[in-house]
Amino acid sequence: MATEAEEADSQSQFIPYWRPQTRHRNAHSKSITVAEGIDTYGVLGVHDVQGSRATMEDAYSFVVDFAGIRGQGYFAIFDGHAGPEAAEWCGNHFHEQFLKDIQESPSLPIPDVLNKTFHSVDSHLSTLSQTKGSSSGCTAVTAFLRVEDENGRQVLTRSESPIEEESTTPDDASSEHQDVPSDKSQSGSVKKKSSGSKKIRNAVRSIVSSVSRSASPTHSTSNTPRSASPVRVLYTANAGDARAVLCRAGKAVRLTYDHKGADRQEAKRIQDAGGFVLNNRVNGVLAVTRSLGDSSMKEFVVGSPYTTETVLGDTDEFLILACDGLWDVASDQKACDLIRDDQDAAHAAHVLTQYAIDEGTRDNVTTLVVRFNKRK
């Protein structure tokens, strides 16, 4: 068991908690104000449950004041399969690779940085599998929040307090419900793209529900103009069926793409690569068509992410990141409806996991809720 001193120390260090054999994780919460000078803040809550599975293969991580920049936040969930190794590694190290890629390419757009990170991590996990004899993989959903000016440049404000980082890996049994950053914004637009696609400068005038089902997993892009004052910009990336859903004025806006064998475009990609889809599974085995790791199927199951860029506005209420343990039994809109009136992000995350269990999900369930404060 981690001591109280170890839990307190997690405020300034990236420390995983190792508490095996616990199926239902406890929760605690705390508040952090961020983005000084912009007069904004937000709250984050996380909850995870092993459920009826024999093992816990989910991992999550987040970093407050990411890279020492006040108001920046990194959030991620990794849903493992065929063993916990891939999710565990990502929970501990994905953010490190992401920061390295940002620092090496400071002028590269964040969606392209995320694409680079996904591929780097995917390659690294494949190398690890060869040395450790594990072919595990994980789906992934990541979110990165920062304040930018009208030209898309980061508004830099160095944090004076210790950087808060947290992760749990598949063997951990503590659910850390932490109050985390969100920053000020004005407009409410969404850009969607995926790796390998060219940028198309099309204005998105309104988003009222989830991402169009006609969107391509590899070629969906859009762009929107920015206002003159600093805005909060939310970047997301996913591979597999872990999702990010934004609640905008009560309506669910899906920011990710489900990469599954049932998807016609993904099935065609796999067939073109020499594979096949049987019973909606890649080569009759894997339900997802994109993931990190899965070295034995890497020819078909790629790590290329679907990315989005969202300028947050006053009507954007909260963000949900969750693995398929939730989405198998709850629609995007149902998830938003369940917690819309719950201002306690930690409790909201718990509500979502409990709903999934009550609805009979047989999977591990991990949910992360970031509730945004409205502009003052």
Coordinates of C-alpha atoms in Angstrom, one line a residue:
M1 CA 0.0 0.0 0.0
A2 CA 1.2 3.5 -0.8
T3 CA 1.6 5.7 2.3
E4 CA 0.0 9.1 2.8
A5 CA 3.5 10.6 2.3
E6 CA 3.8 8.8 -1.0
E7 CA 0.4 10.2 -2.1
A8 CA 1.4 13.7 -1.1
D9 CA 4.6 13.3 -3.0
S10 CA 2.7 12.5 -6.2
Q11 CA 2.0 16.3 -6.5
S12 CA 5.5 16.9 -7.7
Q13 CA 6.6 13.5 -9.1
F14 CA 5.2 11.0 -11.6
I15 CA 4.6 8.1 -9.2
P16 CA 2.5 5.0 -10.1
Y17 CA 0.6 3.3 -7.3
W18 CA 1.1 -0.4 -6.9
R19 CA -1.8 -2.0 -5.1
P20 CA -2.7 -5.2 -6.8
Q21 CA -5.7 -7.5 -6.2
T22 CA -8.2 -4.7 -5.6
R23 CA -11.2 -4.7 -7.9
H24 CA -12.9 -1.4 -6.9
R25 CA -10.7 1.6 -6.5
N26 CA -11.2 4.3 -4.0
A27 CA -11.2 8.0 -4.8
H28 CA -10.0 11.3 -3.5
S29 CA -10.0 14.8 -5.0
K30 CA -8.3 18.1 -4.7
S31 CA -8.4 21.5 -6.3
I32 CA -5.8 23.3 -8.4
T33 CA -6.2 26.8 -9.9
V34 CA -4.4 27.3 -13.2
A35 CA -3.8 29.8 -16.0
E36 CA -2.9 32.8 -13.7
G37 CA -3.7 36.1 -15.4
I38 CA -6.4 34.5 -17.5
D39 CA -8.8 34.0 -14.6
T40 CA -9.8 30.5 -15.5
Y41 CA -9.6 27.0 -13.9
G42 CA -11.1 23.6 -14.3
V43 CA -11.5 20.4 -12.4
L44 CA -10.6 16.8 -13.2
G45 CA -11.8 13.5 -11.8
V46 CA -10.8 9.9 -12.6
H47 CA -12.3 6.6 -11.6
D48 CA -11.6 3.1 -12.7
V49 CA -13.0 -0.3 -11.8
Q50 CA -11.7 -3.8 -12.6
G51 CA -15.2 -5.1 -12.9
S52 CA -15.7 -8.8 -13.6
R53 CA -12.3 -9.3 -15.4
A54 CA -9.7 -11.4 -13.8
T55 CA -7.1 -8.7 -14.3
M56 CA -6.9 -4.9 -14.6
E57 CA -5.4 -3.9 -18.0
D58 CA -6.4 -0.2 -18.1
A59 CA -4.0 2.6 -17.3
Y60 CA -4.4 6.4 -17.1
S61 CA -2.2 9.4 -16.6
F62 CA -2.4 13.1 -16.5
V63 CA 0.0 16.0 -16.0
V64 CA -1.0 19.4 -14.5
D65 CA 0.9 22.4 -15.8
F66 CA 2.5 20.2 -18.4
A67 CA 6.1 21.1 -19.3
G68 CA 6.0 23.7 -16.5
I69 CA 3.5 25.8 -18.4
R70 CA 0.7 27.1 -16.3
G71 CA -2.7 26.1 -17.7
Q72 CA -1.4 23.3 -19.8
G73 CA -2.8 19.9 -19.2
Y74 CA -2.2 16.4 -20.5
F75 CA -4.8 13.6 -20.0
A76 CA -4.8 10.0 -21.3
I77 CA -6.4 6.6 -21.0
F78 CA -4.8 3.3 -22.3
D79 CA -6.9 0.2 -22.6
G80 CA -4.7 -2.9 -22.7
H81 CA -5.4 -6.3 -24.2
A82 CA -3.3 -9.5 -24.4
G83 CA -1.6 -8.5 -21.2
P84 CA -1.1 -5.2 -19.3
E85 CA 2.4 -4.4 -20.6
A86 CA 1.6 -2.0 -23.4
A87 CA -0.9 0.0 -21.3
E88 CA 1.4 0.0 -18.4
W89 CA 4.3 1.4 -20.4
C90 CA 2.1 4.1 -22.0
G91 CA 0.7 5.1 -18.6
N92 CA 4.2 5.7 -17.4
H93 CA 6.0 7.1 -20.4
F94 CA 3.7 8.3 -23.2
H95 CA 3.7 11.9 -21.9
E96 CA 7.5 11.8 -21.8
Q97 CA 7.7 11.0 -25.5
F98 CA 5.1 13.6 -26.2
L99 CA 7.0 16.3 -24.4
K100 CA 10.2 15.2 -26.2
D101 CA 8.5 15.5 -29.6
I102 CA 7.2 19.0 -28.7
Q103 CA 10.6 20.2 -27.7
E104 CA 12.3 18.7 -30.8
S105 CA 9.7 20.3 -33.2
P106 CA 8.4 23.4 -31.5
S107 CA 6.9 24.8 -34.7
L108 CA 5.1 21.6 -35.6
P109 CA 1.3 21.8 -35.2
I110 CA 0.2 19.8 -32.1
P111 CA -1.9 17.3 -34.2
D112 CA 1.2 16.5 -36.1
V113 CA 3.2 16.2 -32.9
L114 CA 0.6 13.8 -31.5
N115 CA 0.8 11.8 -34.7
K116 CA 4.6 11.6 -34.3
T117 CA 4.3 10.5 -30.7
F118 CA 1.8 7.8 -31.5
H119 CA 4.1 6.3 -34.1
S120 CA 7.2 6.6 -31.9
V121 CA 5.4 4.8 -29.0
D122 CA 4.0 2.2 -31.3
S123 CA 7.5 1.5 -32.7
H124 CA 9.0 1.4 -29.2
L125 CA 6.4 -1.1 -28.0
S126 CA 7.1 -3.3 -31.0
T127 CA 10.8 -3.3 -30.0
L128 CA 10.0 -4.1 -26.4
S129 CA 7.8 -7.0 -27.5
Q130 CA 10.8 -8.6 -29.2
T131 CA 13.0 -8.3 -26.2
K132 CA 10.4 -9.2 -23.6
G133 CA 8.4 -11.7 -25.5
S134 CA 5.1 -9.9 -25.0
S135 CA 2.7 -9.1 -27.9
S136 CA 0.3 -7.0 -25.8
G137 CA -1.3 -3.9 -27.1
C138 CA -3.5 -1.1 -26.0
T139 CA -6.0 1.4 -27.4
A140 CA -5.3 5.0 -26.5
V141 CA -7.1 8.3 -26.2
T142 CA -5.1 11.4 -25.3
A143 CA -6.0 15.0 -24.7
F144 CA -3.8 18.1 -24.5
L145 CA -5.1 21.5 -23.4
R146 CA -3.3 24.8 -23.6
V147 CA -3.9 28.5 -24.1
E148 CA -3.1 30.0 -27.5
D149 CA -3.2 33.4 -29.3
E150 CA -5.0 34.1 -32.5
N151 CA -2.2 32.7 -34.6
G152 CA -2.1 29.4 -32.8
R153 CA 1.0 30.2 -30.8
Q154 CA 1.2 29.0 -27.2
V155 CA 0.6 31.6 -24.5
L156 CA 3.5 30.9 -22.2
T157 CA 3.1 31.3 -18.4
R158 CA 5.6 29.4 -16.4
S159 CA 4.2 27.7 -13.3
E160 CA 5.6 28.7 -10.0
S161 CA 4.2 25.7 -8.2
P162 CA 5.4 22.0 -8.5
I163 CA 4.2 20.3 -11.6
E164 CA 1.5 17.7 -10.8
E165 CA 1.8 14.4 -12.6
E166 CA -0.1 11.2 -12.0
S167 CA -0.5 7.8 -13.5
T168 CA -1.9 4.5 -12.7
T169 CA -1.0 1.3 -14.4
P170 CA -2.9 -2.0 -14.7
D171 CA -1.7 -3.2 -11.3
D172 CA -2.6 0.0 -9.5
A173 CA -5.7 0.0 -7.4
S174 CA -6.1 3.7 -6.5
S175 CA -8.4 5.9 -8.4
E176 CA -7.0 9.4 -8.3
H177 CA -9.7 12.0 -8.6
Q178 CA -7.8 15.2 -9.1
D179 CA -9.0 18.7 -9.9
V180 CA -7.1 19.7 -13.0
P181 CA -6.7 22.6 -15.4
S182 CA -8.7 24.2 -18.0
D183 CA -8.2 27.6 -19.4
K184 CA -10.1 30.5 -20.9
S185 CA -11.7 30.4 -24.3
Q186 CA -14.0 32.2 -26.6
S187 CA -15.2 30.6 -29.8
G188 CA -16.4 27.0 -30.0
S189 CA -15.0 25.3 -33.1
V190 CA -13.6 21.9 -33.9
K191 CA -11.0 20.7 -36.3
K192 CA -10.7 17.0 -37.2
K193 CA -7.9 15.3 -39.0
S194 CA -5.9 12.1 -39.0
S195 CA -2.3 11.2 -39.7
G196 CA -1.2 11.4 -43.2
S197 CA -3.9 13.7 -44.3
K198 CA -3.4 17.2 -45.9
K199 CA -4.8 20.2 -44.0
I200 CA -8.0 21.5 -45.6
R201 CA -8.9 25.0 -44.5
N202 CA -12.7 24.7 -44.2
A203 CA -14.7 26.7 -41.7
V204 CA -16.8 24.7 -39.2
R205 CA -19.7 27.0 -38.4
S206 CA -21.5 24.8 -35.9
I207 CA -21.1 21.5 -34.2
V208 CA -24.3 20.2 -32.5
S209 CA -23.7 16.5 -32.0
S210 CA -21.2 13.7 -32.5
V211 CA -18.6 13.5 -35.3
S212 CA -20.3 12.6 -38.6
R213 CA -20.3 8.9 -39.2
S214 CA -19.2 9.6 -42.8
A215 CA -15.9 11.0 -41.5
S216 CA -12.9 9.1 -42.6
P217 CA -10.5 7.5 -40.1
T218 CA -7.6 8.8 -42.1
H219 CA -8.8 11.8 -44.1
S220 CA -11.2 14.0 -42.1
T221 CA -9.9 17.5 -41.6
S222 CA -11.3 20.9 -41.0
N223 CA -10.2 24.3 -39.6
T224 CA -11.7 27.3 -38.1
P225 CA -10.6 30.9 -37.6
R226 CA -9.5 32.1 -34.2
S227 CA -10.5 35.2 -32.2
A228 CA -8.1 38.0 -31.3
S229 CA -7.7 37.2 -27.6
P230 CA -6.2 34.1 -26.0
V231 CA -8.4 30.9 -26.2
R232 CA -8.3 27.5 -24.8
V233 CA -7.5 24.9 -27.4
L234 CA -8.1 21.2 -26.8
Y235 CA -6.2 18.6 -28.9
T236 CA -7.2 15.0 -28.9
A237 CA -5.8 11.8 -30.5
N238 CA -6.9 8.2 -30.4
A239 CA -6.2 4.8 -31.8
G240 CA -8.8 2.1 -31.3
D241 CA -12.1 2.5 -29.6
A242 CA -11.2 4.6 -26.5
R243 CA -13.1 7.8 -26.9
A244 CA -13.1 11.5 -26.1
V245 CA -16.5 13.2 -25.9
L246 CA -17.1 16.9 -25.4
C247 CA -20.3 18.2 -23.9
R248 CA -21.3 21.4 -25.7
A249 CA -24.4 23.1 -24.5
G250 CA -25.7 19.7 -23.3
K251 CA -25.0 18.0 -26.6
A252 CA -22.4 15.3 -27.1
V253 CA -19.6 16.0 -29.6
R254 CA -17.4 13.0 -30.3
L255 CA -13.8 14.1 -30.9
T256 CA -12.5 10.6 -31.7
Y257 CA -13.0 7.8 -34.2
D258 CA -13.8 4.2 -33.4
H259 CA -11.2 2.1 -35.3
K260 CA -13.0 -1.3 -35.4
G261 CA -13.3 -4.2 -37.8
A262 CA -16.9 -3.3 -38.4
D263 CA -15.9 0.0 -40.0
R264 CA -15.9 -0.4 -43.8
Q265 CA -13.1 1.9 -44.4
E266 CA -10.9 0.2 -41.9
A267 CA -11.8 -3.2 -43.2
K268 CA -10.9 -2.2 -46.7
R269 CA -7.5 -0.9 -45.5
I270 CA -6.8 -4.2 -43.8
Q271 CA -7.8 -6.2 -46.8
D272 CA -5.7 -4.0 -49.1
A273 CA -2.7 -4.8 -46.8
G274 CA -3.3 -8.5 -47.2
G275 CA -5.3 -9.2 -44.1
F276 CA -9.0 -10.0 -43.6
V277 CA -11.8 -9.2 -41.2
L278 CA -13.8 -12.1 -39.8
N279 CA -16.7 -11.5 -37.4
N280 CA -15.6 -7.9 -37.2
R281 CA -12.2 -8.9 -36.0
V282 CA -8.8 -8.4 -37.7
N283 CA -7.7 -11.8 -39.0
G284 CA -10.5 -13.2 -36.8
V285 CA -8.6 -12.1 -33.6
L286 CA -8.6 -8.4 -32.7
A287 CA -11.6 -6.2 -32.5
V288 CA -9.8 -2.9 -33.0
T289 CA -8.0 -2.0 -36.2
R290 CA -5.6 0.5 -34.7
S291 CA -3.7 0.3 -31.5
L292 CA -0.3 0.8 -29.8
G293 CA 1.8 -2.4 -29.7
D294 CA 0.2 -5.6 -31.0
S295 CA 3.5 -6.4 -32.7
S296 CA 2.3 -9.7 -34.1
M297 CA -0.3 -7.9 -36.1
K298 CA 1.5 -4.7 -36.9
E299 CA 1.2 -5.1 -40.6
F300 CA -2.6 -4.6 -40.3
V301 CA -3.2 -3.0 -36.9
V302 CA -1.5 0.4 -37.2
G303 CA -0.7 3.0 -34.6
S304 CA -1.8 6.0 -36.8
P305 CA -4.1 8.2 -34.6
Y306 CA -7.2 10.2 -35.5
T307 CA -6.7 13.7 -34.2
T308 CA -8.9 16.7 -33.5
E309 CA -8.3 20.4 -32.6
T310 CA -11.1 22.2 -30.7
V311 CA -11.2 25.8 -29.7
L312 CA -13.2 25.8 -26.5
G313 CA -16.0 28.3 -25.9
D314 CA -18.4 29.2 -23.1
T315 CA -20.9 26.5 -24.0
D316 CA -18.2 23.8 -23.7
E317 CA -19.0 22.2 -20.3
F318 CA -16.8 19.1 -19.8
L319 CA -14.7 16.5 -21.5
I320 CA -15.1 12.7 -21.0
L321 CA -12.2 10.3 -21.8
A322 CA -13.2 6.7 -21.4
C323 CA -12.3 3.2 -22.6
D324 CA -14.8 0.9 -24.3
G325 CA -15.9 -0.5 -21.0
L326 CA -18.2 2.5 -20.8
W327 CA -19.0 3.0 -24.5
D328 CA -20.1 -0.6 -25.0
V329 CA -23.1 0.2 -22.8
A330 CA -23.6 4.0 -23.0
S331 CA -24.0 6.3 -25.9
D332 CA -22.1 9.6 -26.1
Q333 CA -25.2 11.5 -25.3
K334 CA -26.2 9.2 -22.4
A335 CA -22.8 9.7 -20.8
C336 CA -23.2 13.5 -21.0
D337 CA -26.7 13.4 -19.7
L338 CA -25.7 11.3 -16.7
I339 CA -23.2 13.8 -15.3
R340 CA -24.2 17.2 -16.8
D341 CA -25.5 18.5 -13.5
D342 CA -22.7 17.0 -11.4
Q343 CA -20.2 19.7 -10.7
D344 CA -17.9 17.3 -8.8
A345 CA -15.7 15.9 -11.5
A346 CA -14.5 13.1 -9.2
H347 CA -18.1 12.0 -8.5
A348 CA -19.1 12.4 -12.1
A349 CA -16.3 9.9 -13.1
H350 CA -17.6 7.5 -10.5
V351 CA -21.1 7.8 -11.8
L352 CA -20.0 6.8 -15.3
T353 CA -18.1 3.8 -14.1
Q354 CA -20.9 2.7 -11.9
Y355 CA -23.4 3.1 -14.7
A356 CA -21.3 0.8 -16.9
I357 CA -21.1 -1.8 -14.2
D358 CA -24.8 -1.6 -13.5
E359 CA -25.5 -2.0 -17.2
G360 CA -23.6 -5.2 -17.3
T361 CA -20.3 -4.3 -18.9
R362 CA -17.8 -7.2 -18.6
D363 CA -14.7 -5.1 -19.2
N364 CA -12.5 -2.9 -17.1
V365 CA -13.9 0.6 -17.0
T366 CA -11.8 3.8 -16.7
T367 CA -13.3 7.3 -17.0
L368 CA -11.7 10.7 -16.8
V369 CA -13.8 13.9 -16.6
V370 CA -12.4 17.4 -17.1
R371 CA -15.0 20.0 -16.2
F372 CA -14.3 23.4 -17.7
N373 CA -15.1 26.6 -15.8
K374 CA -17.0 29.3 -17.8
R375 CA -15.3 32.5 -18.7
K376 CA -15.8 35.3 -16.2

